[in-house]
Coordinates of N, CA, C and O in Angstrom, one line a residue:
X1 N 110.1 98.8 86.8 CA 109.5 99.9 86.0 C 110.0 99.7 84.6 O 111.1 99.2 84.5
X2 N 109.4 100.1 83.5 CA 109.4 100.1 81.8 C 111.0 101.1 81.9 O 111.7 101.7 82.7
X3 N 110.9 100.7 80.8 CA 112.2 102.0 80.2 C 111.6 102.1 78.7 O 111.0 101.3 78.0
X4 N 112.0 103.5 78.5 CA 112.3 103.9 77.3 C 113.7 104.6 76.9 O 114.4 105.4 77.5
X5 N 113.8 104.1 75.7 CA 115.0 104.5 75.5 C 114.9 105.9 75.2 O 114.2 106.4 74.3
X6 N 116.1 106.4 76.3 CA 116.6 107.7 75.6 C 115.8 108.6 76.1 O 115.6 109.7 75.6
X7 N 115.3 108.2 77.7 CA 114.4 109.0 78.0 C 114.7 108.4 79.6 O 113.9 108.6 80.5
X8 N 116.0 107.6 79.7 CA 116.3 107.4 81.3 C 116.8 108.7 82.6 O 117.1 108.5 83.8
X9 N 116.8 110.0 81.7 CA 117.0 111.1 82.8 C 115.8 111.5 83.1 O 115.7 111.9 84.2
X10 N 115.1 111.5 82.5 CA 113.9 112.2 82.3 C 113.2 111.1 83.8 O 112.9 111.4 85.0
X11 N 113.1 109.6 83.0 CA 112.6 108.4 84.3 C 113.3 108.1 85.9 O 112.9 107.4 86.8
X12 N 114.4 109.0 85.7 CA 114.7 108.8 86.6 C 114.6 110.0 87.5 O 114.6 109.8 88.7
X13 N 114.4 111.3 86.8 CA 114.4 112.4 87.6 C 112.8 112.8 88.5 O 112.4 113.7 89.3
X14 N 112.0 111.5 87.8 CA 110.0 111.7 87.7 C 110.4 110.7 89.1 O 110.1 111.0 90.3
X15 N 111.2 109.4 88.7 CA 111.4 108.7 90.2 C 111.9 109.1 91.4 O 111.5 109.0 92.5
X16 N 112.8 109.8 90.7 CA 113.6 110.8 92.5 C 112.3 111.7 93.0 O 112.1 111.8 94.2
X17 N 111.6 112.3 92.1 CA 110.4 113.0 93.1 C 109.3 112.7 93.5 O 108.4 113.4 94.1
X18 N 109.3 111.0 93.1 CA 108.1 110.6 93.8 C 108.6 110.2 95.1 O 107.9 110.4 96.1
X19 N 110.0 109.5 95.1 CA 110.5 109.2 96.7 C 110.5 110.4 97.7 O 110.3 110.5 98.9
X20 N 110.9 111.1 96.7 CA 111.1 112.9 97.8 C 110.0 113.1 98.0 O 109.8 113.5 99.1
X21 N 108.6 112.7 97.0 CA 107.2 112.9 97.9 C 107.1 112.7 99.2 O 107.1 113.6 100.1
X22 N 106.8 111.1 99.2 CA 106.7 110.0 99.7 C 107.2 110.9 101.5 O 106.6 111.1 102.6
X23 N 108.8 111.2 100.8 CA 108.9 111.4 102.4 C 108.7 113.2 102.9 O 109.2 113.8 103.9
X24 N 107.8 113.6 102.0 CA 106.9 115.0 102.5 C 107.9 116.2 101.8 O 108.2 117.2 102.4
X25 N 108.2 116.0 100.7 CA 109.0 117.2 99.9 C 107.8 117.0 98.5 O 107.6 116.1 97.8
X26 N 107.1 118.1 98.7 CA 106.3 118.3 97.4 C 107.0 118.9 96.4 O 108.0 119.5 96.6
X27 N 106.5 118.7 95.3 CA 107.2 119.2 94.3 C 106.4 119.3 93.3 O 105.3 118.8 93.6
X28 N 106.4 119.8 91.8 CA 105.8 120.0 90.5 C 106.7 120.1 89.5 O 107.7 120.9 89.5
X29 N 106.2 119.0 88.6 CA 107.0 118.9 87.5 C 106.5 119.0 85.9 O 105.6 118.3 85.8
X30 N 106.9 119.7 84.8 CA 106.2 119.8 83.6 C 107.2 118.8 83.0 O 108.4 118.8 83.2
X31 N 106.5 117.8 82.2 CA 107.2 116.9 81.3 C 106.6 118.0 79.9 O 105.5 118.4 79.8
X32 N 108.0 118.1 78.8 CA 107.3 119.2 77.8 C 108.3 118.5 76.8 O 109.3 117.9 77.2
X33 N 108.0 118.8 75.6 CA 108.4 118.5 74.3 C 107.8 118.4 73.0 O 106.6 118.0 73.2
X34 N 108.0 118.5 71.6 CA 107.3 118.2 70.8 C 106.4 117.2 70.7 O 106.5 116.2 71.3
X35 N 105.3 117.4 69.8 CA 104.1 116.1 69.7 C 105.1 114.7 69.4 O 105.9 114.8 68.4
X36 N 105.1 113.5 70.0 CA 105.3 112.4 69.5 C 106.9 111.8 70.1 O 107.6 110.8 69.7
X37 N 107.2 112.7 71.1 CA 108.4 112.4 72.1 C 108.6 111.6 73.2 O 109.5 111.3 73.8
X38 N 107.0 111.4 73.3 CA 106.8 110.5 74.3 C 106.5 111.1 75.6 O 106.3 110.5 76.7
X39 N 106.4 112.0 75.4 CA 105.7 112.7 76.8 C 104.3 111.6 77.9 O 104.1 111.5 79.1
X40 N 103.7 111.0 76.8 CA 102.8 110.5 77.6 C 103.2 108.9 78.3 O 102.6 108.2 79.2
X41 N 104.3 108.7 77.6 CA 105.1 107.6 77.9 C 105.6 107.8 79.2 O 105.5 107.0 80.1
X42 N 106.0 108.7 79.3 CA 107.0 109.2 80.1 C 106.2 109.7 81.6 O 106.9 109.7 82.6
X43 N 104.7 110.2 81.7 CA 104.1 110.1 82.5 C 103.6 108.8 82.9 O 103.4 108.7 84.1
X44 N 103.5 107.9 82.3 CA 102.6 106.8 82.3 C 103.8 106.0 83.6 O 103.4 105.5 84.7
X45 N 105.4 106.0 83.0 CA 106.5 105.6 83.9 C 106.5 106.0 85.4 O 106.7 105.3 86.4
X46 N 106.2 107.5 85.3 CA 106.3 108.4 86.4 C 104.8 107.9 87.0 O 104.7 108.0 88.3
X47 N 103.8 107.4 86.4 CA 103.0 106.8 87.5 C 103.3 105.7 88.4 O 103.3 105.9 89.6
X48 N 103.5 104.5 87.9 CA 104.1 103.0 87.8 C 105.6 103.7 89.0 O 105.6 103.0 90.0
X49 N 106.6 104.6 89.1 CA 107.3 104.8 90.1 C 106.6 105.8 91.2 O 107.0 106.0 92.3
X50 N 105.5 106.3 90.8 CA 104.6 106.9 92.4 C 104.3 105.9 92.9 O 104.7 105.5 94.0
X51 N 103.6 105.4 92.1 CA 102.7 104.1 93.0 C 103.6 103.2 93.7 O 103.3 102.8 94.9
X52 N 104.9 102.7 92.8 CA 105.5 101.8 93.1 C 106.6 102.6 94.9 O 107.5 102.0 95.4
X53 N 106.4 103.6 95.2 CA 107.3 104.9 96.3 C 105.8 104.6 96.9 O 105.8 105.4 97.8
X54 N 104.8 104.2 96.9 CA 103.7 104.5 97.6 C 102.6 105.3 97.9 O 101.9 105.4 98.8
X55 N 102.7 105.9 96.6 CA 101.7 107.3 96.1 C 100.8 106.6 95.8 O 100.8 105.4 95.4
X56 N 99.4 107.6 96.2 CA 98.1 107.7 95.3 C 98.2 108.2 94.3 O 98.7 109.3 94.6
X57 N 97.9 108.1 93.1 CA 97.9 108.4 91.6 C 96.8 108.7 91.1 O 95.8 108.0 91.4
X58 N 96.7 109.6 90.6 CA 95.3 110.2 90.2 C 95.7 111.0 88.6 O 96.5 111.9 88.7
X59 N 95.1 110.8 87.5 CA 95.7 110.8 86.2 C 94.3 111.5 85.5 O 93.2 111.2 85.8
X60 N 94.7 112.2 84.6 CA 93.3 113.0 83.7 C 94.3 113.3 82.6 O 95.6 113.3 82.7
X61 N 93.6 113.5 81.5 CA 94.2 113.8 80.1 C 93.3 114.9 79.8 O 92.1 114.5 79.7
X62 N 93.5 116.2 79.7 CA 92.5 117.3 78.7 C 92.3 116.4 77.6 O 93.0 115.4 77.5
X63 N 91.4 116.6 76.7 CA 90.8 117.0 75.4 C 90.5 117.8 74.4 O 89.5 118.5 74.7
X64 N 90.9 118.1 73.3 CA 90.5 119.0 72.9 C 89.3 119.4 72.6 O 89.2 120.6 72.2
X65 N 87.9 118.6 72.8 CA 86.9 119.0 72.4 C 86.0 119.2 74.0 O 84.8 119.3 73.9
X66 N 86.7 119.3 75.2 CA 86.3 119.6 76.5 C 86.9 121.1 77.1 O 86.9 121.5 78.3
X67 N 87.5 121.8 75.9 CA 88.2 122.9 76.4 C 87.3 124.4 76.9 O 87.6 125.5 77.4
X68 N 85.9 123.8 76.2 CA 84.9 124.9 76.4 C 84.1 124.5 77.7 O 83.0 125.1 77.8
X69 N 84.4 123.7 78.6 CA 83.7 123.1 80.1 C 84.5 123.0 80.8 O 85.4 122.1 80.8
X70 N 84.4 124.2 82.0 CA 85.0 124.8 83.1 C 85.5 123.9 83.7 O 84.7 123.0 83.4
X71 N 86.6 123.3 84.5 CA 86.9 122.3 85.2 C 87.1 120.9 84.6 O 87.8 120.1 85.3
X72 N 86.7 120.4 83.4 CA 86.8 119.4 82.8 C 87.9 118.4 83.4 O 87.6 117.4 84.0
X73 N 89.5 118.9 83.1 CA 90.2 118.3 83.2 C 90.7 117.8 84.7 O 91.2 116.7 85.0
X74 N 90.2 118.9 85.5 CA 90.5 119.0 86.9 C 89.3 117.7 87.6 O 89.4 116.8 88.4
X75 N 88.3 118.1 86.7 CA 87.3 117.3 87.1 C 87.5 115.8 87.5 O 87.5 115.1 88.6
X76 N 87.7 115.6 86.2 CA 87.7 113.9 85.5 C 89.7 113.5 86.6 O 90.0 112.3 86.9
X77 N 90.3 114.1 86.7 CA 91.8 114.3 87.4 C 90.7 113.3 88.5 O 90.5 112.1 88.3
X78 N 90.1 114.1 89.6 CA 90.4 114.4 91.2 C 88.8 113.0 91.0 O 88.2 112.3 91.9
X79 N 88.4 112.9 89.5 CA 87.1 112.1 90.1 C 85.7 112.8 90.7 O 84.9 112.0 91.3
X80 N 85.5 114.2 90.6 CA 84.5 114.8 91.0 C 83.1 114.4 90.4 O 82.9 114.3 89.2
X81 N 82.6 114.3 90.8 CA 81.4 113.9 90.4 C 79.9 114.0 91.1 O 79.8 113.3 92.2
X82 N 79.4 114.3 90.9 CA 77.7 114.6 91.8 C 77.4 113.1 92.5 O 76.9 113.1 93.7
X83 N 77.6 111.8 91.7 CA 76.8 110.7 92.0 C 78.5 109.5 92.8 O 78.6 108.3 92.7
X84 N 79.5 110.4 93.5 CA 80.0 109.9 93.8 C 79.9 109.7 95.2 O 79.6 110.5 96.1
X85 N 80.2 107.9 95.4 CA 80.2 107.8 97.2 C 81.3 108.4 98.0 O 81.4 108.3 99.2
X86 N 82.1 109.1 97.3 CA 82.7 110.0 98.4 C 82.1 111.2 98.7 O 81.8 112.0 97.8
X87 N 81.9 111.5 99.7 CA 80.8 113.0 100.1 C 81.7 114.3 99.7 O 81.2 115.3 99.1
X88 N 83.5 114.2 100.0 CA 84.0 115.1 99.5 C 83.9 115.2 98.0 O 83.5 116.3 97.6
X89 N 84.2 114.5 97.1 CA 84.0 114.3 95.5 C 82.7 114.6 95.1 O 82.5 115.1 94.0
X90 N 81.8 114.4 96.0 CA 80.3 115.1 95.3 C 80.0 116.1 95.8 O 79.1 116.8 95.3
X91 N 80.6 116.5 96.8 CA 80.2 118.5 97.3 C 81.4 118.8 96.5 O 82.0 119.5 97.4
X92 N 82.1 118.8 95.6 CA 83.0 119.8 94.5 C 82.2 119.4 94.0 O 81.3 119.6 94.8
X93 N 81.6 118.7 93.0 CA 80.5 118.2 92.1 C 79.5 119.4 92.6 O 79.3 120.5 92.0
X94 N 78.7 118.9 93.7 CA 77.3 120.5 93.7 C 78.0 122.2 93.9 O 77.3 123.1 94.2
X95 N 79.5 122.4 93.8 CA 79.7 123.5 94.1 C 80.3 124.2 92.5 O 80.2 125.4 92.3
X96 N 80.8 123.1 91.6 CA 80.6 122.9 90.6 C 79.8 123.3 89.9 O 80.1 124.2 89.0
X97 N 78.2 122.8 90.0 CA 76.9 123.1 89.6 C 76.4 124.2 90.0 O 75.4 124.6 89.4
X98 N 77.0 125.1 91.1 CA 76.5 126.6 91.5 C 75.5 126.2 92.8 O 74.8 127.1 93.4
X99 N 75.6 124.7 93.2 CA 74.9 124.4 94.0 C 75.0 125.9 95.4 O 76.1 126.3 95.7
X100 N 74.1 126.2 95.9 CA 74.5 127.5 96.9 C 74.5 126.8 98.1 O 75.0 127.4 99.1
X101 N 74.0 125.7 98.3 CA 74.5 125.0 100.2 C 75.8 124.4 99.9 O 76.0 123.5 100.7
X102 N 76.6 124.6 99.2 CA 78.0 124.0 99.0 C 78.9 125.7 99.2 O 79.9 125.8 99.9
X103 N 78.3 126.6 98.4 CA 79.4 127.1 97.5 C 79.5 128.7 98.2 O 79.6 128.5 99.4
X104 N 79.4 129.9 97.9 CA 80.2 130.8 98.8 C 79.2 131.1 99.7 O 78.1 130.9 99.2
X105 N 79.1 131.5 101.0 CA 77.8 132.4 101.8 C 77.1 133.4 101.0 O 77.5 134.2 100.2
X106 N 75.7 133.1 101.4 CA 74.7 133.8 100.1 C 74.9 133.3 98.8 O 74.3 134.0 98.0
X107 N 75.4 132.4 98.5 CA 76.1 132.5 96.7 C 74.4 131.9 96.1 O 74.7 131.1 95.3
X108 N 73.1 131.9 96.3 CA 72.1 132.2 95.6 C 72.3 133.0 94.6 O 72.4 134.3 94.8
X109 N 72.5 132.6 93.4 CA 71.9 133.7 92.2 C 73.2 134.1 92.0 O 73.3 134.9 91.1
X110 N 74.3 133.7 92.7 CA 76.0 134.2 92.9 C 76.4 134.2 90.9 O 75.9 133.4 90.1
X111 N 77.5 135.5 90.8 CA 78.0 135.2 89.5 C 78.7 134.0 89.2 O 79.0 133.1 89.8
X112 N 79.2 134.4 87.6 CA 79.6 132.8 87.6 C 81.2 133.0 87.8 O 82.0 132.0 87.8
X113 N 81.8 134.4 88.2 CA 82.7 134.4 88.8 C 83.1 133.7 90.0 O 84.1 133.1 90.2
X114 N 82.0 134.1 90.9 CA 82.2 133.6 92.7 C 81.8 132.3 92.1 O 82.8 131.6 92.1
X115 N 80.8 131.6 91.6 CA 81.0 130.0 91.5 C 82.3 129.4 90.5 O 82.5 128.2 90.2
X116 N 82.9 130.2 90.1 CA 84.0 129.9 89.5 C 85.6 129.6 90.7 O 86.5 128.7 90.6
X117 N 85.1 131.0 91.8 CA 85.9 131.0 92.8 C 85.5 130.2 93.6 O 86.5 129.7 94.0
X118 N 84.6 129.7 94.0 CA 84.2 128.6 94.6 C 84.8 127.5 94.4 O 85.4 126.9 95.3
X119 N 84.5 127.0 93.0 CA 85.0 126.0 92.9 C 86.4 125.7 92.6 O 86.8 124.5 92.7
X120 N 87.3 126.7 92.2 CA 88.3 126.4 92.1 C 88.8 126.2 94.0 O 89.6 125.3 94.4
X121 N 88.1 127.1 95.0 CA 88.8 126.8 96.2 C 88.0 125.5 96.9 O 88.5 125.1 98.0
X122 N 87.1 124.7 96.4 CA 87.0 123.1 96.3 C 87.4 122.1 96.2 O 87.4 121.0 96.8
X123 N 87.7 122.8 94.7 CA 88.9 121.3 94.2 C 90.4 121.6 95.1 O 91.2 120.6 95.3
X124 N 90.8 123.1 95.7 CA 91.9 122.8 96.2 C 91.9 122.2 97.8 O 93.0 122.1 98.3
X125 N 90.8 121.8 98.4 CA 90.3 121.6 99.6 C 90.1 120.5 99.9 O 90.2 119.9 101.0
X126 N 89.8 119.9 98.3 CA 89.8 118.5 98.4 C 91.3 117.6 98.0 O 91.6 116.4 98.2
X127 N 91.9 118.5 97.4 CA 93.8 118.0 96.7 C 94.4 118.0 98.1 O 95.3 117.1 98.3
X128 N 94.0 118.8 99.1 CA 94.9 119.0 100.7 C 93.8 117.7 101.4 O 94.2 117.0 102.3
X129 N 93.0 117.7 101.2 CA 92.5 116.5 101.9 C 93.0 115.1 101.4 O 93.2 114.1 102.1
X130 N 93.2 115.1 100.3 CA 93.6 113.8 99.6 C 95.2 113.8 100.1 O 95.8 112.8 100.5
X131 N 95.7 114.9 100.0 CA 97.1 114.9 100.6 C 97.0 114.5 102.3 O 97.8 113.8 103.0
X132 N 96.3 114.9 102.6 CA 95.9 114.9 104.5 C 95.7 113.3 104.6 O 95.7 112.9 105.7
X133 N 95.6 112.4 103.8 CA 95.6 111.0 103.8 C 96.7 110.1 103.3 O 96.9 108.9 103.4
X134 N 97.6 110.9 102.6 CA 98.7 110.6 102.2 C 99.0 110.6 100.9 O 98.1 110.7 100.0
X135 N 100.7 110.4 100.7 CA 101.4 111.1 99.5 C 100.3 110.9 97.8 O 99.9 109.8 97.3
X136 N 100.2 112.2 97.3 CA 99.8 112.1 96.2 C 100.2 112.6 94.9 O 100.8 113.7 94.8
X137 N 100.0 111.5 93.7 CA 100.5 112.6 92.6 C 99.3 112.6 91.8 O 98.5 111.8 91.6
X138 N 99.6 114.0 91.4 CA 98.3 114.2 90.3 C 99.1 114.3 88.5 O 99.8 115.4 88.3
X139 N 99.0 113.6 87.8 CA 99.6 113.2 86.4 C 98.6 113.8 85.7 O 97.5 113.3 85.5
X140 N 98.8 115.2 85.2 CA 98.0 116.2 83.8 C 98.4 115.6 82.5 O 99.7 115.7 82.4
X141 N 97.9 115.2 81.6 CA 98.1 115.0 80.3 C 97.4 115.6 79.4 O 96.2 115.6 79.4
X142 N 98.3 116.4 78.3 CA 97.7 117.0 77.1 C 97.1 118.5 78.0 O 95.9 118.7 78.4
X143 N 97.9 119.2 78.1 CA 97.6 120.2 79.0 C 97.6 121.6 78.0 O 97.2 122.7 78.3
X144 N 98.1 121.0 76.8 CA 97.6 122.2 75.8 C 96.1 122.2 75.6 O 95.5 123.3 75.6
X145 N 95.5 121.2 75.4 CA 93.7 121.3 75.6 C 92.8 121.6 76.6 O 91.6 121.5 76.6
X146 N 94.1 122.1 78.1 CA 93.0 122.0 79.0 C 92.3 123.2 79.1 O 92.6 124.3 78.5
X147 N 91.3 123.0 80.1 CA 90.1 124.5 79.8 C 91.3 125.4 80.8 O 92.5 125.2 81.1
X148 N 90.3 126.8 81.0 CA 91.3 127.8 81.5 C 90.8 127.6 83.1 O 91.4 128.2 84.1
X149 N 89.8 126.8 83.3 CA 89.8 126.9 84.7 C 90.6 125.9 85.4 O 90.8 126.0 86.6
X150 N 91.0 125.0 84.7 CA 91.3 123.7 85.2 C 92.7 123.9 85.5 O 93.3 123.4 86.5
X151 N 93.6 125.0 84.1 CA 94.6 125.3 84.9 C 94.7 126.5 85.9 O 95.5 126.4 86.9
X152 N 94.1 127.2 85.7 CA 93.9 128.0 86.5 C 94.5 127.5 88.2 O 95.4 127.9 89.0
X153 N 93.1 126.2 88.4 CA 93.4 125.2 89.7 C 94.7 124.5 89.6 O 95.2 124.3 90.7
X154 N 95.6 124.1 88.5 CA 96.9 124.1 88.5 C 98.0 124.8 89.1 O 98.8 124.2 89.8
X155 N 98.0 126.0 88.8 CA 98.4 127.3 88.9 C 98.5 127.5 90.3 O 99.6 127.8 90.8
X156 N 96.9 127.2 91.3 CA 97.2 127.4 92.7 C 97.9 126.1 93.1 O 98.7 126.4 94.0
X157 N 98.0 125.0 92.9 CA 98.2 123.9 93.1 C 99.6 123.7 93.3 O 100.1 123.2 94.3
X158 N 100.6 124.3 91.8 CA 101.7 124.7 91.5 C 102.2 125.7 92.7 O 103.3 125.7 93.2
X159 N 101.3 126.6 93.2 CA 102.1 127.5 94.1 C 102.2 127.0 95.3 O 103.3 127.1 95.9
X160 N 101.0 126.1 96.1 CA 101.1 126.0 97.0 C 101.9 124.7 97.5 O 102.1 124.6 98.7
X161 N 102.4 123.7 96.4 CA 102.6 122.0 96.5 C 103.8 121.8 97.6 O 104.2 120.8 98.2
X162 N 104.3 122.9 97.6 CA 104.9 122.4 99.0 C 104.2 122.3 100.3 O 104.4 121.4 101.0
X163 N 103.3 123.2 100.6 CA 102.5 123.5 101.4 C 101.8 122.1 101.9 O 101.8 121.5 103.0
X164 N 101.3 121.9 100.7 CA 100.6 121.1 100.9 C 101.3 119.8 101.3 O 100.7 119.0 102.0
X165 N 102.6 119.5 100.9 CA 103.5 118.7 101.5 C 103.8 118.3 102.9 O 103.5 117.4 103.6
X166 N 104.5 119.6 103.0 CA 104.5 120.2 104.4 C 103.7 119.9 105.7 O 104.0 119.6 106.8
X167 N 102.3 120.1 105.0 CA 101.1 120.1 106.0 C 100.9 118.6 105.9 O 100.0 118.2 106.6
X168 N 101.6 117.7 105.3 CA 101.1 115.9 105.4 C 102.2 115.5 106.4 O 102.0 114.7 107.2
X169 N 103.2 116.2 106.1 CA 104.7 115.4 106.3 C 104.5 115.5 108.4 O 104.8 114.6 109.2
X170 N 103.7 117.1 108.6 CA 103.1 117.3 110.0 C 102.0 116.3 110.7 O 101.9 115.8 111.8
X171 N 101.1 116.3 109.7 CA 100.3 115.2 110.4 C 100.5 113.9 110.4 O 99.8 113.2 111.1
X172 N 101.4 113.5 109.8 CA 102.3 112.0 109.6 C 103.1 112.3 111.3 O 102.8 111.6 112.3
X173 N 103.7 112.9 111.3 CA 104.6 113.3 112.7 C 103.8 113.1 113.8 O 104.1 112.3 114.7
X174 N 102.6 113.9 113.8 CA 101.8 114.2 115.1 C 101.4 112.9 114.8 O 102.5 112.6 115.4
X175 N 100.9 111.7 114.4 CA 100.3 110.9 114.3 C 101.3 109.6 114.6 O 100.9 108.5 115.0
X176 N 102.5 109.9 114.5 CA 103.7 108.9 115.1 C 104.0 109.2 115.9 O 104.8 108.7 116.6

């Protein structure tokens, strides 16, 4: 793994919780500091030691000119997309879109609240399914630009990440 100097607690504290992943301790971590400290450095490390612990890595950076499009960040994160060959990644994609054979019962004509509720309980349906295949990290960058829904899906993500741990570390068991 890289080093940076002056930032080996920091690399080393992102490595201890990808191992603690790995063996079914979920966890959530904010890397935070002034602009130009290296924060994105310092994620970029903490990828290179998931992967290298045996994580799936899955990485999105907000924008600031995507902060007006619901999901943006979460989106471009998890890979959602309408025209993706994964069937899970394209039904968040049409549920996304307000698609109504995806998205709540009845949700024809549904506000853009319940497709908002929808989709946020999609993308988290699909983060437990990606976990249900094994250890994952999800790497947020520039999270001051992200839209309000995308953290929003953080926010549950952050509450539940042990859960979601938990529930791998079980199917890993029943499966040995």
């Amino acid at each position: 793994m890289g080093r940076l100097v002056g930032r080996e607690a920091e690399t080393a504290t992102l490595k201890g919780l990808a191992a603690s992943a790995v063996s079914g301790a979920g966890h959530a971590a904010f890397v935070v500091g002034e602009p130009g400290v290296g924060k994105t450095a310092v994620l970029g490390l903490a990828a290179v030691a998931a992967e290298r612990a045996g994580m799936r890595v899955l990485h999105g950076a907000a924008q600031e000119l995507e902060q007006r499009f619901p999901f943006a960040l979460m989106s471009a994160c998890l890979g959602v997309d309408a025209t993706s060959a994964d069937v899970s990644r394209a039904r968040v994609a049409e549920v996304l879109r307000g698609d109504a054979r995806y998205g709540l019962p009845g949700a024809q004509g549904a506000s853009a609240g319940a497709v908002d509720f929808a989709t946020v309980e999609a993308m988290l349906a699909l983060v437990d399914e990606l976990c249900a295949q094994g250890p994952l990290a999800l790497l947020l960058d520039d999270l001051q630009w992200a839209d309000p829904a995308s953290l929003l899906v953080l926010q549950r993500l952050v509450r539940t990440v042990q859960q979601l741990a938990v529930r791998h570390d079980m199917e890993a068991r029943e499966l040995g």
